[in-house]
Amino acid sequence: MATEEIVSPKRKRRRCLPVREIMEAEEEKPEFKVIDGLRYVVPYNFVLRTYAKKRWFDQSILEVLTREFQAYPASYYKSALASGRITVNDKIVACEYLLRDHDFIAHYVHRHEPPVLDREVETIAETEEILVVNKPASIPIHTTGRYRHNTLLKHLERKHSKKLYTCHRLDRLTSGIIVLLKNTQKAKEYGALFRDQQVKKTYLALVDGEFPETGMSCSEPILQVSHKLGINKVDHDNGKPAHTDFKRLHYDSATRRSLVLCLPQSGKMHQIRVHLAHRGFPITNDPIYSRENWAKKSTEEFSKELTEVLFKRDNISRLLNKEQESSAILSSKDSSDQVKSNSTKPPDETSPKLLTSDSETKQIADKLTTTEPTNMSSTSHETAENSENKLTVSGDGIKQAAEVSMTTDGKFCLDGKVFERIPQLSYDEKCPECAWIRLVPALEDMFIFLHAVRYELDGKSYVSPLPEWCQKEWIPSKFHDLLQISSD
């Protein structure tokens, strides 16, 4: 058993752990299953640990857990405290226990990670100190939220049998260049280059609307509305300086969509996405910043609205199972049923026309899987009107409130689509999530049309191939050298 020393908060070397920092109880190799183009981690035992925060002092442990960690209901926390799955200072405590300074909380869980697209990570360049890769969409770079083993860093560390270090990041839904370092000294040097804005970055984005042929710039300040949820917005009073230059590469009048070259001069979170949306050209399938009337809302209105919908998205399984016992549903349905996707004509690879509809976005999603998808969401003739066991819950995630209903063959209708439930890969009778119905994510919701295509730093240039959703014919010849596109 591998253990990690946790320095007592009373010592001078106290290390105050973040609320959601996670440490393994046992160092075990994760087990993966690839099903219909998605890579799953077989659920595993894990320990979540943290010291009590000052804002928790003199509050009951049950009150704090229910408020701060809303992934589970209060009934679960009561049971977990009574059974010892949650302890304080390695002891079982009552729900009424009042937290004090230096209290150390441990939560023993059966960890369920979301699936990611099963894509190979392409190496762009490698030396004794540097590894540059082309990150696929859908996979986070490092441990965050419910992701740990299904992360880029863990995947590459397993592949190379070597510790790797990050110096920058990309959003989970964004694809493109990631620079990793093989030692801490180089990581510090490259991290300083990114912090000091000594890196020239080039992105590709597919946006709604006819982007100006002459391009444009945006210097609107950006405010982080929610650190916890990762939401930003233009705010002239409280935002921090940010600047992005944009150049139009291609426009299709039939779809009213434009391919845009994005050149961020600063490095704020979601900067490109925020600036494009603020200028009225949101990324076509951006789940956050393409919301209607987004730029017209006040910071307070935007924060409240997005907090609500993101909470519903991240807790959809809890909402889905809130009104009835999951075990009753699961015992009456065959978990081996699979949703078959509708056959669609593949896009014409020689046509310069941009994506014409959401169905073509889905076709691109199909191309992002390594196998023909069969266990994925698809539009179906079965809808809430002709399905049974209607479950009324709030939200389909990021779009709008919707009803979830179950079809006669055990599938789930949500926002006009039919979803399969995530297969049960392991079972722990004390784990509430093992009894929950988790839905297989729609492939078209696992990426956005934003790609980091070129980075220049430390006297070197790194260029990735064009993403699947961007055709070579869309790139004007004067940009071929920049993007290293051959003329043949």
PDB file of N, CA and C in Angstrom, residues 242-306:
ATOM      1  N   ALA A 242      -7.780  41.818 -21.387  1.00  0.00           N
ATOM      2  CA  ALA A 242      -7.629  40.676 -22.291  1.00  0.00           C
ATOM      3  C   ALA A 242      -7.736  41.192 -23.722  1.00  0.00           C
ATOM      4  N   HIS A 243      -6.985  40.577 -24.636  1.00  0.00           N
ATOM      5  CA  HIS A 243      -7.011  41.034 -26.024  1.00  0.00           C
ATOM      6  C   HIS A 243      -6.881  39.834 -26.961  1.00  0.00           C
ATOM      7  N   THR A 244      -7.742  39.794 -27.987  1.00  0.00           N
ATOM      8  CA  THR A 244      -7.701  38.735 -28.987  1.00  0.00           C
ATOM      9  C   THR A 244      -7.873  39.340 -30.374  1.00  0.00           C
ATOM     10  N   ASP A 245      -7.042  38.906 -31.311  1.00  0.00           N
ATOM     11  CA  ASP A 245      -7.183  39.294 -32.722  1.00  0.00           C
ATOM     12  C   ASP A 245      -7.815  38.144 -33.489  1.00  0.00           C
ATOM     13  N   PHE A 246      -8.676  38.486 -34.459  1.00  0.00           N
ATOM     14  CA  PHE A 246      -9.375  37.469 -35.242  1.00  0.00           C
ATOM     15  C   PHE A 246      -9.234  37.761 -36.732  1.00  0.00           C
ATOM     16  N   LYS A 247      -9.065  36.691 -37.527  1.00  0.00           N
ATOM     17  CA  LYS A 247      -9.020  36.811 -38.987  1.00  0.00           C
ATOM     18  C   LYS A 247      -9.973  35.784 -39.599  1.00  0.00           C
ATOM     19  N   ARG A 248     -10.764  36.224 -40.549  1.00  0.00           N
ATOM     20  CA  ARG A 248     -11.673  35.297 -41.204  1.00  0.00           C
ATOM     21  C   ARG A 248     -10.928  34.488 -42.262  1.00  0.00           C
ATOM     22  N   LEU A 249     -11.119  33.176 -42.234  1.00  0.00           N
ATOM     23  CA  LEU A 249     -10.511  32.291 -43.219  1.00  0.00           C
ATOM     24  C   LEU A 249     -11.510  31.860 -44.287  1.00  0.00           C
ATOM     25  N   HIS A 250     -12.771  31.674 -43.893  1.00  0.00           N
ATOM     26  CA  HIS A 250     -13.763  31.164 -44.835  1.00  0.00           C
ATOM     27  C   HIS A 250     -15.164  31.501 -44.310  1.00  0.00           C
ATOM     28  N   TYR A 251     -16.079  31.738 -45.247  1.00  0.00           N
ATOM     29  CA  TYR A 251     -17.478  31.984 -44.874  1.00  0.00           C
ATOM     30  C   TYR A 251     -18.385  31.253 -45.851  1.00  0.00           C
ATOM     31  N   ASP A 252     -19.422  30.622 -45.312  1.00  0.00           N
ATOM     32  CA  ASP A 252     -20.402  29.930 -46.140  1.00  0.00           C
ATOM     33  C   ASP A 252     -21.762  30.602 -45.963  1.00  0.00           C
ATOM     34  N   SER A 253     -22.287  31.197 -47.040  1.00  0.00           N
ATOM     35  CA  SER A 253     -23.537  31.948 -46.957  1.00  0.00           C
ATOM     36  C   SER A 253     -24.734  31.043 -46.714  1.00  0.00           C
ATOM     37  N   ALA A 254     -24.646  29.776 -47.134  1.00  0.00           N
ATOM     38  CA  ALA A 254     -25.767  28.860 -46.948  1.00  0.00           C
ATOM     39  C   ALA A 254     -25.979  28.532 -45.466  1.00  0.00           C
ATOM     40  N   THR A 255     -24.910  28.376 -44.746  1.00  0.00           N
ATOM     41  CA  THR A 255     -25.018  28.023 -43.326  1.00  0.00           C
ATOM     42  C   THR A 255     -24.846  29.223 -42.409  1.00  0.00           C
ATOM     43  N   ARG A 256     -24.359  30.340 -42.968  1.00  0.00           N
ATOM     44  CA  ARG A 256     -24.056  31.538 -42.171  1.00  0.00           C
ATOM     45  C   ARG A 256     -23.100  31.179 -41.028  1.00  0.00           C
ATOM     46  N   ARG A 257     -22.045  30.465 -41.404  1.00  0.00           N
ATOM     47  CA  ARG A 257     -21.004  30.127 -40.441  1.00  0.00           C
ATOM     48  C   ARG A 257     -19.649  30.490 -41.023  1.00  0.00           C
ATOM     49  N   SER A 258     -18.728  30.848 -40.132  1.00  0.00           N
ATOM     50  CA  SER A 258     -17.402  31.306 -40.555  1.00  0.00           C
ATOM     51  C   SER A 258     -16.314  30.516 -39.853  1.00  0.00           C
ATOM     52  N   LEU A 259     -15.240  30.266 -40.592  1.00  0.00           N
ATOM     53  CA  LEU A 259     -14.034  29.695 -39.993  1.00  0.00           C
ATOM     54  C   LEU A 259     -13.104  30.856 -39.677  1.00  0.00           C
ATOM     55  N   VAL A 260     -12.669  30.928 -38.412  1.00  0.00           N
ATOM     56  CA  VAL A 260     -11.929  32.090 -37.930  1.00  0.00           C
ATOM     57  C   VAL A 260     -10.593  31.653 -37.342  1.00  0.00           C
ATOM     58  N   LEU A 261      -9.536  32.415 -37.666  1.00  0.00           N
ATOM     59  CA  LEU A 261      -8.229  32.250 -37.039  1.00  0.00           C
ATOM     60  C   LEU A 261      -8.178  33.155 -35.816  1.00  0.00           C
ATOM     61  N   CYS A 262      -7.861  32.598 -34.660  1.00  0.00           N
ATOM     62  CA  CYS A 262      -7.894  33.339 -33.400  1.00  0.00           C
ATOM     63  C   CYS A 262      -6.474  33.479 -32.854  1.00  0.00           C
ATOM     64  N   LEU A 263      -6.101  34.708 -32.509  1.00  0.00           N
ATOM     65  CA  LEU A 263      -4.755  35.001 -32.015  1.00  0.00           C
ATOM     66  C   LEU A 263      -4.846  35.705 -30.665  1.00  0.00           C
ATOM     67  N   PRO A 264      -4.959  34.945 -29.571  1.00  0.00           N
ATOM     68  CA  PRO A 264      -5.051  35.562 -28.247  1.00  0.00           C
ATOM     69  C   PRO A 264      -3.716  36.177 -27.832  1.00  0.00           C
ATOM     70  N   GLN A 265      -3.754  37.412 -27.374  1.00  0.00           N
ATOM     71  CA  GLN A 265      -2.540  38.104 -26.925  1.00  0.00           C
ATOM     72  C   GLN A 265      -2.388  38.040 -25.411  1.00  0.00           C
ATOM     73  N   SER A 266      -3.383  37.509 -24.732  1.00  0.00           N
ATOM     74  CA  SER A 266      -3.329  37.288 -23.289  1.00  0.00           C
ATOM     75  C   SER A 266      -3.899  35.899 -23.027  1.00  0.00           C
ATOM     76  N   GLY A 267      -3.897  35.479 -21.776  1.00  0.00           N
ATOM     77  CA  GLY A 267      -4.238  34.085 -21.503  1.00  0.00           C
ATOM     78  C   GLY A 267      -5.318  33.875 -20.474  1.00  0.00           C
ATOM     79  N   LYS A 268      -6.432  34.593 -20.569  1.00  0.00           N
ATOM     80  CA  LYS A 268      -7.532  34.419 -19.619  1.00  0.00           C
ATOM     81  C   LYS A 268      -8.330  33.157 -19.960  1.00  0.00           C
ATOM     82  N   MET A 269      -8.890  32.528 -18.932  1.00  0.00           N
ATOM     83  CA  MET A 269      -9.700  31.339 -19.142  1.00  0.00           C
ATOM     84  C   MET A 269     -10.882  31.651 -20.063  1.00  0.00           C
ATOM     85  N   HIS A 270     -11.086  30.792 -21.046  1.00  0.00           N
ATOM     86  CA  HIS A 270     -12.202  30.917 -21.999  1.00  0.00           C
ATOM     87  C   HIS A 270     -12.140  32.225 -22.791  1.00  0.00           C
ATOM     88  N   GLN A 271     -10.965  32.822 -22.904  1.00  0.00           N
ATOM     89  CA  GLN A 271     -10.857  34.147 -23.521  1.00  0.00           C
ATOM     90  C   GLN A 271     -11.412  34.183 -24.946  1.00  0.00           C
ATOM     91  N   ILE A 272     -11.000  33.226 -25.783  1.00  0.00           N
ATOM     92  CA  ILE A 272     -11.474  33.212 -27.164  1.00  0.00           C
ATOM     93  C   ILE A 272     -12.984  33.023 -27.214  1.00  0.00           C
ATOM     94  N   ARG A 273     -13.492  32.100 -26.432  1.00  0.00           N
ATOM     95  CA  ARG A 273     -14.926  31.812 -26.424  1.00  0.00           C
ATOM     96  C   ARG A 273     -15.727  33.016 -25.961  1.00  0.00           C
ATOM     97  N   VAL A 274     -15.234  33.690 -24.919  1.00  0.00           N
ATOM     98  CA  VAL A 274     -15.932  34.857 -24.378  1.00  0.00           C
ATOM     99  C   VAL A 274     -15.903  36.017 -25.370  1.00  0.00           C
ATOM    100  N   HIS A 275     -14.748  36.307 -25.952  1.00  0.00           N
ATOM    101  CA  HIS A 275     -14.632  37.429 -26.879  1.00  0.00           C
ATOM    102  C   HIS A 275     -15.447  37.205 -28.152  1.00  0.00           C
ATOM    103  N   LEU A 276     -15.447  35.976 -28.681  1.00  0.00           N
ATOM    104  CA  LEU A 276     -16.248  35.697 -29.869  1.00  0.00           C
ATOM    105  C   LEU A 276     -17.733  35.874 -29.578  1.00  0.00           C
ATOM    106  N   ALA A 277     -18.179  35.362 -28.453  1.00  0.00           N
ATOM    107  CA  ALA A 277     -19.597  35.495 -28.104  1.00  0.00           C
ATOM    108  C   ALA A 277     -19.966  36.952 -27.872  1.00  0.00           C
ATOM    109  N   HIS A 278     -19.075  37.687 -27.227  1.00  0.00           N
ATOM    110  CA  HIS A 278     -19.365  39.094 -26.950  1.00  0.00           C
ATOM    111  C   HIS A 278     -19.483  39.901 -28.240  1.00  0.00           C
ATOM    112  N   ARG A 279     -18.714  39.545 -29.252  1.00  0.00           N
ATOM    113  CA  ARG A 279     -18.778  40.233 -30.544  1.00  0.00           C
ATOM    114  C   ARG A 279     -19.945  39.747 -31.404  1.00  0.00           C
ATOM    115  N   GLY A 280     -20.693  38.778 -30.907  1.00  0.00           N
ATOM    116  CA  GLY A 280     -21.852  38.303 -31.654  1.00  0.00           C
ATOM    117  C   GLY A 280     -21.587  37.146 -32.580  1.00  0.00           C
ATOM    118  N   PHE A 281     -20.425  36.467 -32.414  1.00  0.00           N
ATOM    119  CA  PHE A 281     -20.066  35.330 -33.257  1.00  0.00           C
ATOM    120  C   PHE A 281     -19.662  34.145 -32.378  1.00  0.00           C
ATOM    121  N   PRO A 282     -20.595  33.582 -31.617  1.00  0.00           N
ATOM    122  CA  PRO A 282     -20.231  32.487 -30.708  1.00  0.00           C
ATOM    123  C   PRO A 282     -19.795  31.247 -31.471  1.00  0.00           C
ATOM    124  N   ILE A 283     -18.922  30.464 -30.863  1.00  0.00           N
ATOM    125  CA  ILE A 283     -18.552  29.172 -31.439  1.00  0.00           C
ATOM    126  C   ILE A 283     -19.822  28.345 -31.581  1.00  0.00           C
ATOM    127  N   THR A 284     -19.991  27.742 -32.750  1.00  0.00           N
ATOM    128  CA  THR A 284     -21.265  27.140 -33.142  1.00  0.00           C
ATOM    129  C   THR A 284     -21.834  26.191 -32.098  1.00  0.00           C
ATOM    130  N   ASN A 285     -21.020  25.318 -31.549  1.00  0.00           N
ATOM    131  CA  ASN A 285     -21.550  24.331 -30.602  1.00  0.00           C
ATOM    132  C   ASN A 285     -21.027  24.553 -29.189  1.00  0.00           C
ATOM    133  N   ASP A 286     -20.719  25.800 -28.845  1.00  0.00           N
ATOM    134  CA  ASP A 286     -20.264  26.105 -27.487  1.00  0.00           C
ATOM    135  C   ASP A 286     -21.436  25.914 -26.521  1.00  0.00           C
ATOM    136  N   PRO A 287     -21.312  25.015 -25.538  1.00  0.00           N
ATOM    137  CA  PRO A 287     -22.441  24.730 -24.649  1.00  0.00           C
ATOM    138  C   PRO A 287     -22.741  25.841 -23.654  1.00  0.00           C
ATOM    139  N   ILE A 288     -21.802  26.774 -23.453  1.00  0.00           N
ATOM    140  CA  ILE A 288     -22.005  27.844 -22.471  1.00  0.00           C
ATOM    141  C   ILE A 288     -22.236  29.181 -23.150  1.00  0.00           C
ATOM    142  N   TYR A 289     -21.289  29.621 -23.947  1.00  0.00           N
ATOM    143  CA  TYR A 289     -21.298  31.007 -24.415  1.00  0.00           C
ATOM    144  C   TYR A 289     -22.099  31.230 -25.696  1.00  0.00           C
ATOM    145  N   SER A 290     -22.734  30.183 -26.223  1.00  0.00           N
ATOM    146  CA  SER A 290     -23.622  30.374 -27.362  1.00  0.00           C
ATOM    147  C   SER A 290     -25.071  30.528 -26.927  1.00  0.00           C
ATOM    148  N   ARG A 291     -25.299  30.622 -25.627  1.00  0.00           N
ATOM    149  CA  ARG A 291     -26.668  30.778 -25.125  1.00  0.00           C
ATOM    150  C   ARG A 291     -27.273  32.087 -25.622  1.00  0.00           C
ATOM    151  N   GLU A 292     -28.565  32.040 -25.950  1.00  0.00           N
ATOM    152  CA  GLU A 292     -29.256  33.194 -26.519  1.00  0.00           C
ATOM    153  C   GLU A 292     -29.227  34.382 -25.553  1.00  0.00           C
ATOM    154  N   ASN A 293     -28.941  35.544 -26.103  1.00  0.00           N
ATOM    155  CA  ASN A 293     -28.916  36.798 -25.341  1.00  0.00           C
ATOM    156  C   ASN A 293     -27.875  36.788 -24.229  1.00  0.00           C
ATOM    157  N   TRP A 294     -26.860  35.925 -24.356  1.00  0.00           N
ATOM    158  CA  TRP A 294     -25.840  35.808 -23.317  1.00  0.00           C
ATOM    159  C   TRP A 294     -25.151  37.145 -23.046  1.00  0.00           C
ATOM    160  N   ALA A 295     -24.734  37.833 -24.107  1.00  0.00           N
ATOM    161  CA  ALA A 295     -23.945  39.057 -23.922  1.00  0.00           C
ATOM    162  C   ALA A 295     -24.756  40.207 -23.360  1.00  0.00           C
ATOM    163  N   LYS A 296     -26.098  40.127 -23.458  1.00  0.00           N
ATOM    164  CA  LYS A 296     -26.938  41.224 -23.006  1.00  0.00           C
ATOM    165  C   LYS A 296     -27.271  41.141 -21.520  1.00  0.00           C
ATOM    166  N   LYS A 297     -26.995  40.003 -20.909  1.00  0.00           N
ATOM    167  CA  LYS A 297     -27.342  39.833 -19.503  1.00  0.00           C
ATOM    168  C   LYS A 297     -26.290  40.483 -18.605  1.00  0.00           C
ATOM    169  N   SER A 298     -26.742  40.925 -17.456  1.00  0.00           N
ATOM    170  CA  SER A 298     -25.807  41.465 -16.475  1.00  0.00           C
ATOM    171  C   SER A 298     -24.971  40.323 -15.916  1.00  0.00           C
ATOM    172  N   THR A 299     -23.848  40.683 -15.298  1.00  0.00           N
ATOM    173  CA  THR A 299     -22.983  39.663 -14.722  1.00  0.00           C
ATOM    174  C   THR A 299     -23.733  38.839 -13.689  1.00  0.00           C
ATOM    175  N   GLU A 300     -24.584  39.486 -12.878  1.00  0.00           N
ATOM    176  CA  GLU A 300     -25.338  38.787 -11.847  1.00  0.00           C
ATOM    177  C   GLU A 300     -26.349  37.821 -12.465  1.00  0.00           C
ATOM    178  N   GLU A 301     -27.072  38.273 -13.504  1.00  0.00           N
ATOM    179  CA  GLU A 301     -28.052  37.408 -14.160  1.00  0.00           C
ATOM    180  C   GLU A 301     -27.369  36.219 -14.831  1.00  0.00           C
ATOM    181  N   PHE A 302     -26.277  36.497 -15.522  1.00  0.00           N
ATOM    182  CA  PHE A 302     -25.552  35.442 -16.224  1.00  0.00           C
ATOM    183  C   PHE A 302     -25.022  34.411 -15.235  1.00  0.00           C
ATOM    184  N   SER A 303     -24.447  34.880 -14.130  1.00  0.00           N
ATOM    185  CA  SER A 303     -23.890  33.978 -13.126  1.00  0.00           C
ATOM    186  C   SER A 303     -24.970  33.076 -12.540  1.00  0.00           C
ATOM    187  N   LYS A 304     -26.110  33.657 -12.201  1.00  0.00           N
ATOM    188  CA  LYS A 304     -27.201  32.883 -11.592  1.00  0.00           C
ATOM    189  C   LYS A 304     -27.729  31.838 -12.567  1.00  0.00           C
ATOM    190  N   GLU A 305     -27.938  32.240 -13.811  1.00  0.00           N
ATOM    191  CA  GLU A 305     -28.489  31.320 -14.810  1.00  0.00           C
ATOM    192  C   GLU A 305     -27.546  30.168 -15.097  1.00  0.00           C
ATOM    193  N   LEU A 306     -26.260  30.481 -15.331  1.00  0.00           N
ATOM    194  CA  LEU A 306     -25.299  29.437 -15.666  1.00  0.00           C
ATOM    195  C   LEU A 306     -25.009  28.535 -14.476  1.00  0.00           C
TER     196      LEU A 306
END
